[in-house]
PDB file of C-alpha atoms in Angstrom:
ATOM      1  CA  UNK O 301     121.352  99.225  78.068  1.00  0.00           C
ATOM      2  CA  UNK O 302     123.115  96.012  79.091  1.00  0.00           C
ATOM      3  CA  UNK O 303     120.472  93.757  80.612  1.00  0.00           C
ATOM      4  CA  UNK O 304     120.928  90.200  81.847  1.00  0.00           C
ATOM      5  CA  UNK O 305     118.973  87.598  83.770  1.00  0.00           C
ATOM      6  CA  UNK O 306     121.102  84.823  85.236  1.00  0.00           C
ATOM      7  CA  UNK O 307     119.640  82.010  87.336  1.00  0.00           C
ATOM      8  CA  UNK O 308     121.921  79.701  89.313  1.00  0.00           C
ATOM      9  CA  UNK O 309     121.093  77.504  92.306  1.00  0.00           C
ATOM     10  CA  UNK O 310     117.530  78.903  92.302  1.00  0.00           C
ATOM     11  CA  UNK O 311     118.747  82.502  92.746  1.00  0.00           C
ATOM     12  CA  UNK O 312     117.954  84.960  89.945  1.00  0.00           C
ATOM     13  CA  UNK O 313     120.356  87.858  89.360  1.00  0.00           C
ATOM     14  CA  UNK O 314     118.846  90.670  87.286  1.00  0.00           C
ATOM     15  CA  UNK O 315     121.554  93.080  86.117  1.00  0.00           C
ATOM     16  CA  UNK O 316     120.737  96.337  84.311  1.00  0.00           C
ATOM     17  CA  UNK O 317     123.454  98.807  83.361  1.00  0.00           C
ATOM     18  CA  UNK O 318     123.213 101.576  80.759  1.00  0.00           C
ATOM     19  CA  UNK O 319     126.667 102.934  81.545  1.00  0.00           C
ATOM     20  CA  UNK O 320     125.125 106.145  82.885  1.00  0.00           C
ATOM     21  CA  UNK O 321     122.505 106.451  85.654  1.00  0.00           C
ATOM     22  CA  UNK O 322     120.106 103.630  84.689  1.00  0.00           C
ATOM     23  CA  UNK O 323     117.263 105.982  83.818  1.00  0.00           C
ATOM     24  CA  UNK O 324     113.937 104.144  83.773  1.00  0.00           C
ATOM     25  CA  UNK O 325     112.049 104.191  80.491  1.00  0.00           C
ATOM     26  CA  UNK O 326     109.579 101.868  78.815  1.00  0.00           C
ATOM     27  CA  UNK O 327     112.292  99.509  77.550  1.00  0.00           C
ATOM     28  CA  UNK O 328     113.787  98.914  80.999  1.00  0.00           C
ATOM     29  CA  UNK O 329     110.358  98.461  82.602  1.00  0.00           C
ATOM     30  CA  UNK O 330     109.421  95.848  79.992  1.00  0.00           C
ATOM     31  CA  UNK O 331     112.744  94.049  80.449  1.00  0.00           C
ATOM     32  CA  UNK O 332     112.378  93.996  84.237  1.00  0.00           C
ATOM     33  CA  UNK O 333     108.819  92.668  84.029  1.00  0.00           C
ATOM     34  CA  UNK O 334     109.891  89.898  81.647  1.00  0.00           C
ATOM     35  CA  UNK O 335     112.799  88.962  83.926  1.00  0.00           C
ATOM     36  CA  UNK O 336     110.532  88.949  86.963  1.00  0.00           C
ATOM     37  CA  UNK O 337     108.107  86.658  85.118  1.00  0.00           C
ATOM     38  CA  UNK O 338     110.865  84.140  84.411  1.00  0.00           C
ATOM     39  CA  UNK O 339     112.394  84.417  87.885  1.00  0.00           C
ATOM     40  CA  UNK O 340     109.009  83.799  89.490  1.00  0.00           C
ATOM     41  CA  UNK O 341     108.802  80.480  87.650  1.00  0.00           C
ATOM     42  CA  UNK O 342     112.412  79.313  87.978  1.00  0.00           C
ATOM     43  CA  UNK O 343     113.975  80.909  91.079  1.00  0.00           C
ATOM     44  CA  UNK O 344     113.386  81.016  94.821  1.00  0.00           C
ATOM     45  CA  UNK O 345     114.966  84.455  95.420  1.00  0.00           C
ATOM     46  CA  UNK O 346     115.795  87.468  93.238  1.00  0.00           C
ATOM     47  CA  UNK O 347     118.619  90.023  93.334  1.00  0.00           C
ATOM     48  CA  UNK O 348     118.359  93.291  91.361  1.00  0.00           C
ATOM     49  CA  UNK O 349     121.748  94.844  90.589  1.00  0.00           C
ATOM     50  CA  UNK O 350     122.373  98.147  88.820  1.00  0.00           C
ATOM     51  CA  UNK O 351     125.991  97.471  87.920  1.00  0.00           C
ATOM     52  CA  UNK O 352     129.223  98.964  89.230  1.00  0.00           C
ATOM     53  CA  UNK O 353     129.020 102.444  90.761  1.00  0.00           C
ATOM     54  CA  UNK O 354     125.329 102.968  90.098  1.00  0.00           C
ATOM     55  CA  UNK O 355     121.778 101.869  90.764  1.00  0.00           C
ATOM     56  CA  UNK O 356     119.048 104.164  89.423  1.00  0.00           C
ATOM     57  CA  UNK O 357     118.687 107.903  88.890  1.00  0.00           C
ATOM     58  CA  UNK O 358     114.932 107.941  88.315  1.00  0.00           C
ATOM     59  CA  UNK O 359     112.606 108.168  85.339  1.00  0.00           C
ATOM     60  CA  UNK O 360     113.990 108.822  81.850  1.00  0.00           C
ATOM     61  CA  UNK O 361     114.159 112.623  81.594  1.00  0.00           C
ATOM     62  CA  UNK O 362     113.932 112.521  77.803  1.00  0.00           C
ATOM     63  CA  UNK O 363     110.331 111.436  78.354  1.00  0.00           C
ATOM     64  CA  UNK O 364     109.579 113.368  81.535  1.00  0.00           C
ATOM     65  CA  UNK O 365     110.778 116.706  80.104  1.00  0.00           C
ATOM     66  CA  UNK O 366     109.303 116.260  76.643  1.00  0.00           C
ATOM     67  CA  UNK O 367     106.142 118.022  75.458  1.00  0.00           C
ATOM     68  CA  UNK O 368     104.163 114.793  75.104  1.00  0.00           C
ATOM     69  CA  UNK O 369     102.255 114.690  78.396  1.00  0.00           C
ATOM     70  CA  UNK O 370     100.466 111.479  77.389  1.00  0.00           C
ATOM     71  CA  UNK O 371     103.764 109.599  77.262  1.00  0.00           C
ATOM     72  CA  UNK O 372     104.752 111.015  80.647  1.00  0.00           C
ATOM     73  CA  UNK O 373     101.529 109.755  82.215  1.00  0.00           C
ATOM     74  CA  UNK O 374     102.026 106.344  80.602  1.00  0.00           C
ATOM     75  CA  UNK O 375     105.593 106.090  81.875  1.00  0.00           C
ATOM     76  CA  UNK O 376     104.687 107.082  85.439  1.00  0.00           C
ATOM     77  CA  UNK O 377     101.822 104.566  85.451  1.00  0.00           C
ATOM     78  CA  UNK O 378     104.100 101.823  84.114  1.00  0.00           C
ATOM     79  CA  UNK O 379     106.605 102.698  86.834  1.00  0.00           C
ATOM     80  CA  UNK O 380     103.885 102.620  89.484  1.00  0.00           C
ATOM     81  CA  UNK O 381     102.710  99.208  88.295  1.00  0.00           C
ATOM     82  CA  UNK O 382     106.278  97.880  88.464  1.00  0.00           C
ATOM     83  CA  UNK O 383     106.840  99.238  91.979  1.00  0.00           C
ATOM     84  CA  UNK O 384     103.582  97.691  93.200  1.00  0.00           C
ATOM     85  CA  UNK O 385     104.634  94.400  91.614  1.00  0.00           C
ATOM     86  CA  UNK O 386     108.024  94.522  93.334  1.00  0.00           C
ATOM     87  CA  UNK O 387     106.511  95.336  96.731  1.00  0.00           C
ATOM     88  CA  UNK O 388     104.113  92.388  96.432  1.00  0.00           C
ATOM     89  CA  UNK O 389     106.483  90.022  94.608  1.00  0.00           C
ATOM     90  CA  UNK O 390     106.013  86.474  95.922  1.00  0.00           C
ATOM     91  CA  UNK O 391     109.734  85.640  96.169  1.00  0.00           C
ATOM     92  CA  UNK O 392     112.363  87.278  98.414  1.00  0.00           C
ATOM     93  CA  UNK O 393     113.614  90.368  96.561  1.00  0.00           C
ATOM     94  CA  UNK O 394     117.032  91.870  97.345  1.00  0.00           C
ATOM     95  CA  UNK O 395     118.557  95.007  95.846  1.00  0.00           C
ATOM     96  CA  UNK O 396     122.302  95.572  95.406  1.00  0.00           C
ATOM     97  CA  UNK O 397     122.791  99.330  94.992  1.00  0.00           C
ATOM     98  CA  UNK O 398     126.426 100.343  94.553  1.00  0.00           C
ATOM     99  CA  UNK O 399     125.621 103.864  93.427  1.00  0.00           C
ATOM    100  CA  UNK O 400     123.207 106.748  93.593  1.00  0.00           C
ATOM    101  CA  UNK O 401     119.549 105.802  94.090  1.00  0.00           C
ATOM    102  CA  UNK O 402     117.526 108.949  93.562  1.00  0.00           C
ATOM    103  CA  UNK O 403     113.780 109.575  93.064  1.00  0.00           C
ATOM    104  CA  UNK O 404     112.381 106.407  91.439  1.00  0.00           C
ATOM    105  CA  UNK O 405     115.686 104.735  92.326  1.00  0.00           C
ATOM    106  CA  UNK O 406     114.957 105.327  96.000  1.00  0.00           C
ATOM    107  CA  UNK O 407     111.434 104.001  95.489  1.00  0.00           C
ATOM    108  CA  UNK O 408     112.932 100.812  94.031  1.00  0.00           C
ATOM    109  CA  UNK O 409     114.870 100.443  97.286  1.00  0.00           C
ATOM    110  CA  UNK O 410     111.765 100.860  99.411  1.00  0.00           C
ATOM    111  CA  UNK O 411     109.892  98.278  97.313  1.00  0.00           C
ATOM    112  CA  UNK O 412     112.489  95.552  97.907  1.00  0.00           C
ATOM    113  CA  UNK O 413     112.543  93.215 100.893  1.00  0.00           C
ATOM    114  CA  UNK O 414     116.247  93.695 101.639  1.00  0.00           C
ATOM    115  CA  UNK O 415     118.492  96.540 100.448  1.00  0.00           C
ATOM    116  CA  UNK O 416     122.307  96.444 100.385  1.00  0.00           C
ATOM    117  CA  UNK O 417     124.038  99.722  99.578  1.00  0.00           C
ATOM    118  CA  UNK O 418     127.460 101.288  99.514  1.00  0.00           C
ATOM    119  CA  UNK O 419     129.150 102.615 102.632  1.00  0.00           C
ATOM    120  CA  UNK O 420     130.398 105.970 101.448  1.00  0.00           C
ATOM    121  CA  UNK O 421     129.278 109.202  99.832  1.00  0.00           C
ATOM    122  CA  UNK O 422     126.708 107.540  97.566  1.00  0.00           C
ATOM    123  CA  UNK O 423     123.388 109.393  97.598  1.00  0.00           C
ATOM    124  CA  UNK O 424     120.082 107.734  98.456  1.00  0.00           C
ATOM    125  CA  UNK O 425     116.890 109.769  98.613  1.00  0.00           C
ATOM    126  CA  UNK O 426     113.685 111.274  97.248  1.00  0.00           C
ATOM    127  CA  UNK O 427     114.264 114.595  95.471  1.00  0.00           C
ATOM    128  CA  UNK O 428     110.777 115.254  94.121  1.00  0.00           C
ATOM    129  CA  UNK O 429     109.975 118.287  96.307  1.00  0.00           C
ATOM    130  CA  UNK O 430     113.300 119.909  95.415  1.00  0.00           C
ATOM    131  CA  UNK O 431     112.516 119.717  91.691  1.00  0.00           C
ATOM    132  CA  UNK O 432     108.953 120.978  92.057  1.00  0.00           C
ATOM    133  CA  UNK O 433     107.087 117.672  92.048  1.00  0.00           C
ATOM    134  CA  UNK O 434     104.703 115.980  94.459  1.00  0.00           C
ATOM    135  CA  UNK O 435     105.563 112.346  95.102  1.00  0.00           C
ATOM    136  CA  UNK O 436     102.827 110.139  93.559  1.00  0.00           C
ATOM    137  CA  UNK O 437     100.699 108.028  95.895  1.00  0.00           C
ATOM    138  CA  UNK O 438     102.595 104.824  95.115  1.00  0.00           C
ATOM    139  CA  UNK O 439     105.811 106.463  96.328  1.00  0.00           C
ATOM    140  CA  UNK O 440     104.314 108.425  99.202  1.00  0.00           C
ATOM    141  CA  UNK O 441     102.556 105.448 100.771  1.00  0.00           C
ATOM    142  CA  UNK O 442     105.638 103.277 100.325  1.00  0.00           C
ATOM    143  CA  UNK O 443     107.781 105.907 102.033  1.00  0.00           C
ATOM    144  CA  UNK O 444     105.373 106.151 104.964  1.00  0.00           C
ATOM    145  CA  UNK O 445     105.574 102.377 105.331  1.00  0.00           C
ATOM    146  CA  UNK O 446     109.326 101.856 104.926  1.00  0.00           C
ATOM    147  CA  UNK O 447     111.076 104.987 106.223  1.00  0.00           C
ATOM    148  CA  UNK O 448     111.629 105.924 109.854  1.00  0.00           C
ATOM    149  CA  UNK O 449     108.718 108.107 111.042  1.00  0.00           C
ATOM    150  CA  UNK O 450     111.121 110.639 112.547  1.00  0.00           C
ATOM    151  CA  UNK O 451     112.803 111.104 109.142  1.00  0.00           C
ATOM    152  CA  UNK O 452     109.724 111.557 106.960  1.00  0.00           C
ATOM    153  CA  UNK O 453     109.673 115.356 107.111  1.00  0.00           C
ATOM    154  CA  UNK O 454     113.284 115.858 106.064  1.00  0.00           C
ATOM    155  CA  UNK O 455     113.230 112.953 103.590  1.00  0.00           C
ATOM    156  CA  UNK O 456     109.969 113.867 101.840  1.00  0.00           C
ATOM    157  CA  UNK O 457     109.441 117.589 102.414  1.00  0.00           C
ATOM    158  CA  UNK O 458     113.069 118.752 102.494  1.00  0.00           C
ATOM    159  CA  UNK O 459     114.288 116.289  99.814  1.00  0.00           C
ATOM    160  CA  UNK O 460     117.320 115.338 101.865  1.00  0.00           C
ATOM    161  CA  UNK O 461     119.592 112.694 100.372  1.00  0.00           C
ATOM    162  CA  UNK O 462     121.663 110.425 102.584  1.00  0.00           C
ATOM    163  CA  UNK O 463     125.015 108.622 102.370  1.00  0.00           C
ATOM    164  CA  UNK O 464     125.140 104.875 103.075  1.00  0.00           C
ATOM    165  CA  UNK O 465     125.190 104.608 106.879  1.00  0.00           C
ATOM    166  CA  UNK O 466     122.629 107.399 107.295  1.00  0.00           C
ATOM    167  CA  UNK O 467     120.444 105.803 104.611  1.00  0.00           C
ATOM    168  CA  UNK O 468     120.328 102.682 106.822  1.00  0.00           C
ATOM    169  CA  UNK O 469     119.063 104.700 109.796  1.00  0.00           C
ATOM    170  CA  UNK O 470     116.412 106.422 107.676  1.00  0.00           C
ATOM    171  CA  UNK O 471     115.195 103.196 106.081  1.00  0.00           C
ATOM    172  CA  UNK O 472     116.324 103.320 102.470  1.00  0.00           C
ATOM    173  CA  UNK O 473     118.879 100.572 103.128  1.00  0.00           C
ATOM    174  CA  UNK O 474     119.231  97.617 105.472  1.00  0.00           C
ATOM    175  CA  UNK O 475     123.032  97.499 105.298  1.00  0.00           C
ATOM    176  CA  UNK O 476     125.853  99.658 103.918  1.00  0.00           C
ATOM    177  CA  UNK O 477     129.077  97.826 103.054  1.00  0.00           C
ATOM    178  CA  UNK O 478     132.243  98.589 101.045  1.00  0.00           C
ATOM    179  CA  UNK O 479     131.487  98.789  97.322  1.00  0.00           C
ATOM    180  CA  UNK O 480     133.322  95.570  96.449  1.00  0.00           C
ATOM    181  CA  UNK O 481     131.097  93.696  98.904  1.00  0.00           C
ATOM    182  CA  UNK O 482     127.676  95.026  97.864  1.00  0.00           C
ATOM    183  CA  UNK O 483     126.753  92.380  95.298  1.00  0.00           C
ATOM    184  CA  UNK O 484     128.353  89.504  97.218  1.00  0.00           C
ATOM    185  CA  UNK O 485     126.463  90.494 100.368  1.00  0.00           C
ATOM    186  CA  UNK O 486     123.166  90.663  98.472  1.00  0.00           C
ATOM    187  CA  UNK O 487     123.788  87.266  96.878  1.00  0.00           C
ATOM    188  CA  UNK O 488     124.653  85.802 100.268  1.00  0.00           C
ATOM    189  CA  UNK O 489     121.340  86.955 101.714  1.00  0.00           C
ATOM    190  CA  UNK O 490     119.549  85.524  98.672  1.00  0.00           C
ATOM    191  CA  UNK O 491     121.085  82.115  99.333  1.00  0.00           C
ATOM    192  CA  UNK O 492     119.655  82.212 102.862  1.00  0.00           C
ATOM    193  CA  UNK O 493     116.257  83.674 102.038  1.00  0.00           C
ATOM    194  CA  UNK O 494     115.605  81.201  99.215  1.00  0.00           C
ATOM    195  CA  UNK O 495     115.284  78.512 101.889  1.00  0.00           C
ATOM    196  CA  UNK O 496     112.106  80.058 103.310  1.00  0.00           C
ATOM    197  CA  UNK O 497     108.903  78.115 102.517  1.00  0.00           C
ATOM    198  CA  UNK O 498     107.622  79.788  99.351  1.00  0.00           C
ATOM    199  CA  UNK O 499     103.876  79.678 100.020  1.00  0.00           C
ATOM    200  CA  UNK O 500     104.155  80.970 103.577  1.00  0.00           C
ATOM    201  CA  UNK O 501     106.532  83.736 102.499  1.00  0.00           C
ATOM    202  CA  UNK O 502     104.287  84.957  99.680  1.00  0.00           C
ATOM    203  CA  UNK O 503     101.104  84.909 101.755  1.00  0.00           C
ATOM    204  CA  UNK O 504     102.742  86.543 104.764  1.00  0.00           C
ATOM    205  CA  UNK O 505     104.145  89.339 102.575  1.00  0.00           C
ATOM    206  CA  UNK O 506     100.702  90.135 101.186  1.00  0.00           C
ATOM    207  CA  UNK O 507      99.145  90.118 104.654  1.00  0.00           C
ATOM    208  CA  UNK O 508     101.899  92.374 106.001  1.00  0.00           C
ATOM    209  CA  UNK O 509     101.619  94.861 103.152  1.00  0.00           C
ATOM    210  CA  UNK O 510      98.003  94.717 101.998  1.00  0.00           C
ATOM    211  CA  UNK O 511      96.967  98.031 103.568  1.00  0.00           C
ATOM    212  CA  UNK O 512      99.909  99.904 102.046  1.00  0.00           C
ATOM    213  CA  UNK O 513      99.401  98.185  98.687  1.00  0.00           C
ATOM    214  CA  UNK O 514      95.752  99.245  98.668  1.00  0.00           C
ATOM    215  CA  UNK O 515      96.738 102.877  99.234  1.00  0.00           C
ATOM    216  CA  UNK O 516      99.511 102.670  96.619  1.00  0.00           C
ATOM    217  CA  UNK O 517      96.983 101.574  94.020  1.00  0.00           C
ATOM    218  CA  UNK O 518      94.890 104.631  94.841  1.00  0.00           C
TER     219      UNK O 518
END
């Protein structure tokens, strides 16, 4: 896993790229939490970038399909804690998703303040029902808060995945642009959003999202 935190002009760029689908395991969760700690102290806005052609394909299947159920529970809880942290993060949080964002990857999108994706056949969506799972409360409540009400049945119950422009209409993304513009667009928004008064932004975010956050925590 190539992982980098770069802070310039008070904008933190967190890049994670395993060369595959950016499966989320304990190592990536720890790295993201450490980067978020540093960015909270040194930056005024944060961009999360999954590298060229990808964003996140969900939890690490080597853990989720293994026989050790204790490790599975630990990983899901660590993922839930990270998502709750992202959704309540005190600084503007932007995601640059050039590639597929499935399952936990789609939940990452919903947890961010602003989501820039690829205009094309890239897939964004929640596939839990299709693979025989029930979306955990932290994902379900986030989906009910961030996705278009008219799309909840097909998105959650039918496990439909959406290409870029449709993902904007549903609520997974805020904009879909050509792939070579995804990161630049996200960084451009970060430069604007970093100018917002930090205390007012953080407090307003918590007030806006406190009911959903309470339900996400169970």
